[in-house]
PDB file of C-alpha atoms in Angstrom:
ATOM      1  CA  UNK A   1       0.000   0.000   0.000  1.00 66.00           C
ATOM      2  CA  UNK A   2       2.819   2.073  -0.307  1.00 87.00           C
ATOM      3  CA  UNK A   3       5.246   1.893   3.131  1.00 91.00           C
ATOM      4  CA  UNK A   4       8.350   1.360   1.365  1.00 92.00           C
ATOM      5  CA  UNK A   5       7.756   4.415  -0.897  1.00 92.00           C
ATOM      6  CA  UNK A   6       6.861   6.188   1.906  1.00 93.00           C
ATOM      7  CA  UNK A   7       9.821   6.059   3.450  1.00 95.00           C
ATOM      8  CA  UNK A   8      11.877   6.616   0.838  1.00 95.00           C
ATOM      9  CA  UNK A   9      10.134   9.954   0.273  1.00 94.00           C
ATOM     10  CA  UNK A  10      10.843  10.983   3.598  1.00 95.00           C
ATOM     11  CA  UNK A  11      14.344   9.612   3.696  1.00 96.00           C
ATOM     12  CA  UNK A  12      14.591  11.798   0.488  1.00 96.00           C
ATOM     13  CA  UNK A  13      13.502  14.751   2.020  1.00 94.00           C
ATOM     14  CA  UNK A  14      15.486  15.011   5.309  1.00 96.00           C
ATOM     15  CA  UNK A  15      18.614  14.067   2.722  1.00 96.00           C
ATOM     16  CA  UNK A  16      17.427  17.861   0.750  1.00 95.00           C
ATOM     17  CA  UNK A  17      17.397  18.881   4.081  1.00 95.00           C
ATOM     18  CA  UNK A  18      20.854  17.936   5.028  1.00 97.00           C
ATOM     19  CA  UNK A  19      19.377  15.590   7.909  1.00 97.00           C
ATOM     20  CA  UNK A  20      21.690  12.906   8.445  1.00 97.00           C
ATOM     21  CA  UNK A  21      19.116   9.957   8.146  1.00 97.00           C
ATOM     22  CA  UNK A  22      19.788   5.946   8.456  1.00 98.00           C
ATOM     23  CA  UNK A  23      17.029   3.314   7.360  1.00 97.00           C
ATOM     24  CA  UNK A  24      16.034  -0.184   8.725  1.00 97.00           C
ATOM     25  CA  UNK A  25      13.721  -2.719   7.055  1.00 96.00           C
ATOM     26  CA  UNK A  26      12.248  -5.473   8.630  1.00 93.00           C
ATOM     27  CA  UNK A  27      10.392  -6.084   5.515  1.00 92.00           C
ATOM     28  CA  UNK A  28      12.002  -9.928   4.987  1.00 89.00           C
ATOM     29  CA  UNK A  29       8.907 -11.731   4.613  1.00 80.00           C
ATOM     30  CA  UNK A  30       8.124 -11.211   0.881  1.00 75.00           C
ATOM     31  CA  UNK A  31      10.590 -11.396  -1.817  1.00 76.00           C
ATOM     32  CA  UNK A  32      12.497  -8.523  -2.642  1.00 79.00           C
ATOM     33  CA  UNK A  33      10.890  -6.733   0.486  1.00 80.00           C
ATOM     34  CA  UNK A  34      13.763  -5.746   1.619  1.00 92.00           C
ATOM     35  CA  UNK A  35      15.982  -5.697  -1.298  1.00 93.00           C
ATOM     36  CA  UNK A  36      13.412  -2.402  -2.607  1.00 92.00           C
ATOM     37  CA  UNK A  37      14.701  -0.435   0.462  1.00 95.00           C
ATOM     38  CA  UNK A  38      18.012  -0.949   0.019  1.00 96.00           C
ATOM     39  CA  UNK A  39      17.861   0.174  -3.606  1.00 96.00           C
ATOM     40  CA  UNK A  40      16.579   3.603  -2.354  1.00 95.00           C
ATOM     41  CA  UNK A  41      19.000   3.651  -0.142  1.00 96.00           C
ATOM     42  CA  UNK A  42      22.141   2.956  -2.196  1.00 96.00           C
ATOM     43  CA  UNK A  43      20.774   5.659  -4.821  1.00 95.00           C
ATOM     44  CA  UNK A  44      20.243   8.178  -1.689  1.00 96.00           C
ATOM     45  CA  UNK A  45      23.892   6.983  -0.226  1.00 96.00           C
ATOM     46  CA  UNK A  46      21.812   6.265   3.300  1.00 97.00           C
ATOM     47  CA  UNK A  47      22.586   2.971   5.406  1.00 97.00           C
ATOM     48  CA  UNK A  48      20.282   0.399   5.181  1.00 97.00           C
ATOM     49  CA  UNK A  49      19.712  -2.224   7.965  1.00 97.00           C
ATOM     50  CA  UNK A  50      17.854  -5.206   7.285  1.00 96.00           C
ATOM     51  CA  UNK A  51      16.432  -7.144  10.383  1.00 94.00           C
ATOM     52  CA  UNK A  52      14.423  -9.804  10.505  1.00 91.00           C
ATOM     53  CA  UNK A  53      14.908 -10.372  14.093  1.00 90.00           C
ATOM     54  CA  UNK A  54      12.430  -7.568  15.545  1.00 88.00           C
ATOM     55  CA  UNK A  55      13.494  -7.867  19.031  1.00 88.00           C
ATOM     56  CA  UNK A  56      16.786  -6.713  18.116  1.00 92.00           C
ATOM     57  CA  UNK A  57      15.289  -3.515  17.222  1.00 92.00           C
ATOM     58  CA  UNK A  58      16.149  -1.126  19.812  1.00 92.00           C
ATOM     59  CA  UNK A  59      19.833  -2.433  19.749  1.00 94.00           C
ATOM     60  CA  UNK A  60      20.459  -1.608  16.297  1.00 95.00           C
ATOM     61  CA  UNK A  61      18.559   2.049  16.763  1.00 94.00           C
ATOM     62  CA  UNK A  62      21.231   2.634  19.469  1.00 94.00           C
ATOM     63  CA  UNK A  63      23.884   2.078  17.815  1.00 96.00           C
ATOM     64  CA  UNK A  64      22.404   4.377  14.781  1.00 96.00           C
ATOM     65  CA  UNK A  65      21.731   6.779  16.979  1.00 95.00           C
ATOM     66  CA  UNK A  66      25.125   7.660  17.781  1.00 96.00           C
ATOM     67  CA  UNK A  67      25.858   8.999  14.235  1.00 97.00           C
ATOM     68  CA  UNK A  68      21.964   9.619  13.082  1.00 97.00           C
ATOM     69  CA  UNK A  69      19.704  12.548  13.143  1.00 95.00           C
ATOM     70  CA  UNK A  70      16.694  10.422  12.043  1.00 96.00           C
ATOM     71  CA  UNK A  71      15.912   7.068  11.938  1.00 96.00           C
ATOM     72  CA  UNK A  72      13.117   5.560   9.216  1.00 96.00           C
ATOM     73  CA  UNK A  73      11.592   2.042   9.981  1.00 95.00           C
ATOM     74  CA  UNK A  74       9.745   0.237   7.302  1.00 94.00           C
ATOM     75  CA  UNK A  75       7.534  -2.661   8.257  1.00 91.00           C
ATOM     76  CA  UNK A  76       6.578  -5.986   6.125  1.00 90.00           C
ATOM     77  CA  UNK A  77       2.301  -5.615   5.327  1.00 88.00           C
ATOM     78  CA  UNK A  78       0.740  -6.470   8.335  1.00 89.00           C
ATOM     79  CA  UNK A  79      -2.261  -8.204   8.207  1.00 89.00           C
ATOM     80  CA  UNK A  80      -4.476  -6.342  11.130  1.00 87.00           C
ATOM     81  CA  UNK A  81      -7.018  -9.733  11.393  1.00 88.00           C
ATOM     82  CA  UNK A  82      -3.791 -12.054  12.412  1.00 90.00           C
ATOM     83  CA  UNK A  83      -3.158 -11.485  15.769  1.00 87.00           C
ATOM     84  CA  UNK A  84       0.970 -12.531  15.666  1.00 88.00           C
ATOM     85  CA  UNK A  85       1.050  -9.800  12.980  1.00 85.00           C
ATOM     86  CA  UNK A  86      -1.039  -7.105  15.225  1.00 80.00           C
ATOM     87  CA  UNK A  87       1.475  -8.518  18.087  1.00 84.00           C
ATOM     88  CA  UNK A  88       4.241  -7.013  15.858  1.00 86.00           C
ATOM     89  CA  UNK A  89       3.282  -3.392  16.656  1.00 85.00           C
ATOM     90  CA  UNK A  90       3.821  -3.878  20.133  1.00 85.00           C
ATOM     91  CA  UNK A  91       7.365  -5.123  19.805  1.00 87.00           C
ATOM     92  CA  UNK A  92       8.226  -1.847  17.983  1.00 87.00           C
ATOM     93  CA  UNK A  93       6.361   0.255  21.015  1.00 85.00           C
ATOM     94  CA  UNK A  94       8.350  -1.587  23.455  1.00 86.00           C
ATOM     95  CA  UNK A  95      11.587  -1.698  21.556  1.00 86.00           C
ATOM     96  CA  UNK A  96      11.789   1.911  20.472  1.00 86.00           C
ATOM     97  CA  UNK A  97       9.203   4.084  23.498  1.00 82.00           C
ATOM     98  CA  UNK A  98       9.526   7.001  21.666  1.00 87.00           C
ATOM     99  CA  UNK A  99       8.762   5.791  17.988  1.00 88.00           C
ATOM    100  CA  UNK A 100       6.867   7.895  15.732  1.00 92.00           C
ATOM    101  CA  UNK A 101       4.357   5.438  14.866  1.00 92.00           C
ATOM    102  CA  UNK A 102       2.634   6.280  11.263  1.00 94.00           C
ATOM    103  CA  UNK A 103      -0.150   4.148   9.916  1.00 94.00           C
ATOM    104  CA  UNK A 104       0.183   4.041   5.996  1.00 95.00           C
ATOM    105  CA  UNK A 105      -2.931   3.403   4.509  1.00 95.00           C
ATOM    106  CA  UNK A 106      -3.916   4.015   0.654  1.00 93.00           C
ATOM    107  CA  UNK A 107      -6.850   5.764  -0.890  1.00 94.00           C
ATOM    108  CA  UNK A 108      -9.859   3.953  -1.816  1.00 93.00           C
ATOM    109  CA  UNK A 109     -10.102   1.636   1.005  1.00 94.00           C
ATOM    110  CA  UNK A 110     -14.120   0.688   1.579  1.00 95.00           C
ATOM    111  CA  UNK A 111     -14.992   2.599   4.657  1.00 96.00           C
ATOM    112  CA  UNK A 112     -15.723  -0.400   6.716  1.00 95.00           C
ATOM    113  CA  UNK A 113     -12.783  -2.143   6.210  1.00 95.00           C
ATOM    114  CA  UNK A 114     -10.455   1.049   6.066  1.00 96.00           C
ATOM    115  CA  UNK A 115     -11.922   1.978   9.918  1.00 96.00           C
ATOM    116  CA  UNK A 116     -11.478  -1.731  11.272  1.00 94.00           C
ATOM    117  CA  UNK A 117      -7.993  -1.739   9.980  1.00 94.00           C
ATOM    118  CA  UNK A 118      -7.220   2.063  11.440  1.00 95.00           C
ATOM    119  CA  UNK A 119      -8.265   0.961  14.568  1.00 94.00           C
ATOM    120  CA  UNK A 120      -6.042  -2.397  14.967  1.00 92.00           C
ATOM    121  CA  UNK A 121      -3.100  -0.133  14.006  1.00 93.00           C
ATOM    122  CA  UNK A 122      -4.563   2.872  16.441  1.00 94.00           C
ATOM    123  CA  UNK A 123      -4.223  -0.158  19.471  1.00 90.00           C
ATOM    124  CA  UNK A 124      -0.841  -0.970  17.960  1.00 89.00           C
ATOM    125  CA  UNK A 125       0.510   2.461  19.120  1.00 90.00           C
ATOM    126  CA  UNK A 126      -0.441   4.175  15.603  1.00 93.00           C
ATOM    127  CA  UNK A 127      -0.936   7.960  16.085  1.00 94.00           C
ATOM    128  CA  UNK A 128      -0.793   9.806  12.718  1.00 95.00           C
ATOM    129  CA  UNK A 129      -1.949   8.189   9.110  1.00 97.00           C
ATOM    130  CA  UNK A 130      -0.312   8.372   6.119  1.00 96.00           C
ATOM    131  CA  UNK A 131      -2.536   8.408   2.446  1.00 96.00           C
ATOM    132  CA  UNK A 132      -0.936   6.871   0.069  1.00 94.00           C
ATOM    133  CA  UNK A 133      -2.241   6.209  -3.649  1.00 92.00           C
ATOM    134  CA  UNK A 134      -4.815   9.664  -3.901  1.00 92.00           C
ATOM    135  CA  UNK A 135      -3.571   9.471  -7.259  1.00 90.00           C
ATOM    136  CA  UNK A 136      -5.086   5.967  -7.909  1.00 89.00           C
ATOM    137  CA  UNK A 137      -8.399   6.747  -6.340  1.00 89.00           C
ATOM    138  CA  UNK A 138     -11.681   8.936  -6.508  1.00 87.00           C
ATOM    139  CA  UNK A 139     -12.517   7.698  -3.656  1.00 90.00           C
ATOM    140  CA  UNK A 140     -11.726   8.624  -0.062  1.00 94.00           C
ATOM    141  CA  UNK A 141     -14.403   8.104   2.501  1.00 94.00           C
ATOM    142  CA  UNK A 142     -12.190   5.043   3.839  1.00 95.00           C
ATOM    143  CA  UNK A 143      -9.396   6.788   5.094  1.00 96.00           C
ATOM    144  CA  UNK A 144     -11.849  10.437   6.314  1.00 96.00           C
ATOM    145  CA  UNK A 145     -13.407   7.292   8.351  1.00 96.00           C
ATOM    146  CA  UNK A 146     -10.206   5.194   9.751  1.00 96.00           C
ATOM    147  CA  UNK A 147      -9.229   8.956  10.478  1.00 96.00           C
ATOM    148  CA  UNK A 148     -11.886  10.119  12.418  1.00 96.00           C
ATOM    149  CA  UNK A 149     -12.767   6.609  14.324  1.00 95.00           C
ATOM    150  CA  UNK A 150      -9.138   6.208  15.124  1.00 96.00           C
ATOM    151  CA  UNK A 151      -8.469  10.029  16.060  1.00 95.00           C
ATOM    152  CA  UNK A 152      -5.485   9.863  13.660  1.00 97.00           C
ATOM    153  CA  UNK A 153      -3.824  13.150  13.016  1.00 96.00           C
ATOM    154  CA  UNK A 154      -3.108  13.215   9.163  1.00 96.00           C
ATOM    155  CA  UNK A 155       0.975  12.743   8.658  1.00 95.00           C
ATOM    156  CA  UNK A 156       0.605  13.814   5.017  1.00 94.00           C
ATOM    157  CA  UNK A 157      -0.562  12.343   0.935  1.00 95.00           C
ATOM    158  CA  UNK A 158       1.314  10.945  -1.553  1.00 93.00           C
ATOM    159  CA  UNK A 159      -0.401  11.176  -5.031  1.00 87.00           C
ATOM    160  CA  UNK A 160       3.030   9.798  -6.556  1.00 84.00           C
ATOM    161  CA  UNK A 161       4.949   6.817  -6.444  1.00 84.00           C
ATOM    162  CA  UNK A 162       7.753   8.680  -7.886  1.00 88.00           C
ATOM    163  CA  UNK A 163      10.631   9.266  -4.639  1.00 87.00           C
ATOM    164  CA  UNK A 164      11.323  12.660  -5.388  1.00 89.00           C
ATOM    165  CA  UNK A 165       7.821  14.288  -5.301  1.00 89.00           C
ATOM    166  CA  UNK A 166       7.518  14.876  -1.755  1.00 87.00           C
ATOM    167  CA  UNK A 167       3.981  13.799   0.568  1.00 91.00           C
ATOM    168  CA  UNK A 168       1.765  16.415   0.371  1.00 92.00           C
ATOM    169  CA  UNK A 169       1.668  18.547   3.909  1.00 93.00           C
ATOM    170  CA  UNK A 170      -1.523  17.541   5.836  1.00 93.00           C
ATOM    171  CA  UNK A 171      -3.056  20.971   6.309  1.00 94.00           C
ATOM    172  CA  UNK A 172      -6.985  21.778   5.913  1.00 94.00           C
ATOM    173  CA  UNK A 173      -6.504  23.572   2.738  1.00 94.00           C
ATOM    174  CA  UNK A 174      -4.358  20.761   1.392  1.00 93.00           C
ATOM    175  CA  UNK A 175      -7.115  18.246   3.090  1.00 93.00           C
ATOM    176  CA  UNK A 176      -9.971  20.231   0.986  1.00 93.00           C
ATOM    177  CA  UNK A 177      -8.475  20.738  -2.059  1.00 91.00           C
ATOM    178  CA  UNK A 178      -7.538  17.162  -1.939  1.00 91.00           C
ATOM    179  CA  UNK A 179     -11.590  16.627  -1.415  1.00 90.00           C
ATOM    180  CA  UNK A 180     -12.291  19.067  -3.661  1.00 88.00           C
ATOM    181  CA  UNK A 181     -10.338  18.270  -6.715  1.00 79.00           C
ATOM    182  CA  UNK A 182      -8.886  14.945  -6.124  1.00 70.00           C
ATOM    183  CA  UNK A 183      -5.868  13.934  -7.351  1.00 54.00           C
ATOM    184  CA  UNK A 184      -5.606  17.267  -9.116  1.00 50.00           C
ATOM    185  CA  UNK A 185      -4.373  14.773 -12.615  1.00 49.00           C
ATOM    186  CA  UNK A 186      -5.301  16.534 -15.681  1.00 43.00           C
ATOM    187  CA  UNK A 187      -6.878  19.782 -14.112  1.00 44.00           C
ATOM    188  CA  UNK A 188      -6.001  23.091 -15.064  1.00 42.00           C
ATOM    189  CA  UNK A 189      -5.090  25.799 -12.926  1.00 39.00           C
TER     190      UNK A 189
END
């Protein structure tokens, strides 16, 4: 739904902005989950840490620490109805307290389903959501309703899978225009 590109966009950013920033994936589940990642990261000259032991988390982010600004985590899918993978959420609260925990969820969810998902992630230690995919959708009632039954703050859009067009700021104007125009794809000013 769009985590790895997610993070590359904001590793991208703090790199414009001179932040010194390190990634980790524990995305080893799927093939080439990982392997993604590090391609970002080679082209961005960022370390890349792959994982696949969670619990070793918090180890490897201290050790990162010492010599980075920011740290970016991307996660494998996680399937909110299987409990082991809902279980996952809390190792990253307990391994790294004061994580920044983002939900990334994509445009065009059915509302339903998009809320019931929020909310796993919301118990999970989720704070802020993420739209990904506005570009793909003209619908958006899913994530305005995993939004307001979780009490997520917004953490921004993407409307690009390209790396270097940054997530759209999550302000009211850029919330209504969003809502107002779409994707704003073939519009004119």
């Amino acid at each position: 739904c769009g985590k790895t590109t997610a993070v590359a966009k904001l590793a991208f950013h703090a790199k414009t902005q001179k932040i010194q920033t390190a990634l980790i994936t524990l995305d080893t589940q799927k093939v080439g989950g990982a392997d993604e990642l590090m391609r970002y990261a080679h082209i961005m000259e960022m370390p890349c840490t792959v994982l696949d032991d969670w619990h070793k988390l918090n180890e490897t982010i201290t050790v990162l620490r010492l010599n980075y600004g920011l740290i970016l985590i991307d996660t494998p899918a996680l399937n909110p109805y299987n409990t082991e993978d809902a279980g996952r959420l809390n190792v990253i609260k307990t391994q790294v307290a004061d994580a920044d925990m983002i939900y990334v969820q994509q445009a065009g969810m059915d509302c339903h389903e998009a809320q019931t998902q929020g909310a796993v992630f919301s118990k999970g230690g989720c704070l802020r959501l993420l739209v990904t995919k506005t570009d793909a959708s003209a619908s958006y009632g899913g994530f305005l309703q995993s939004a307001a039954f979780s009490a997520f703050q917004f953490a921004g859009f993407s409307k690009s899978g390209k790396i270097t067009d940054y997530l759209t700021e999550a302000t009211p104007d850029n919330l209504a225009q969003l809502l107002k125009h779409g994707s704003g794809e073939g519009e004119e000013e």
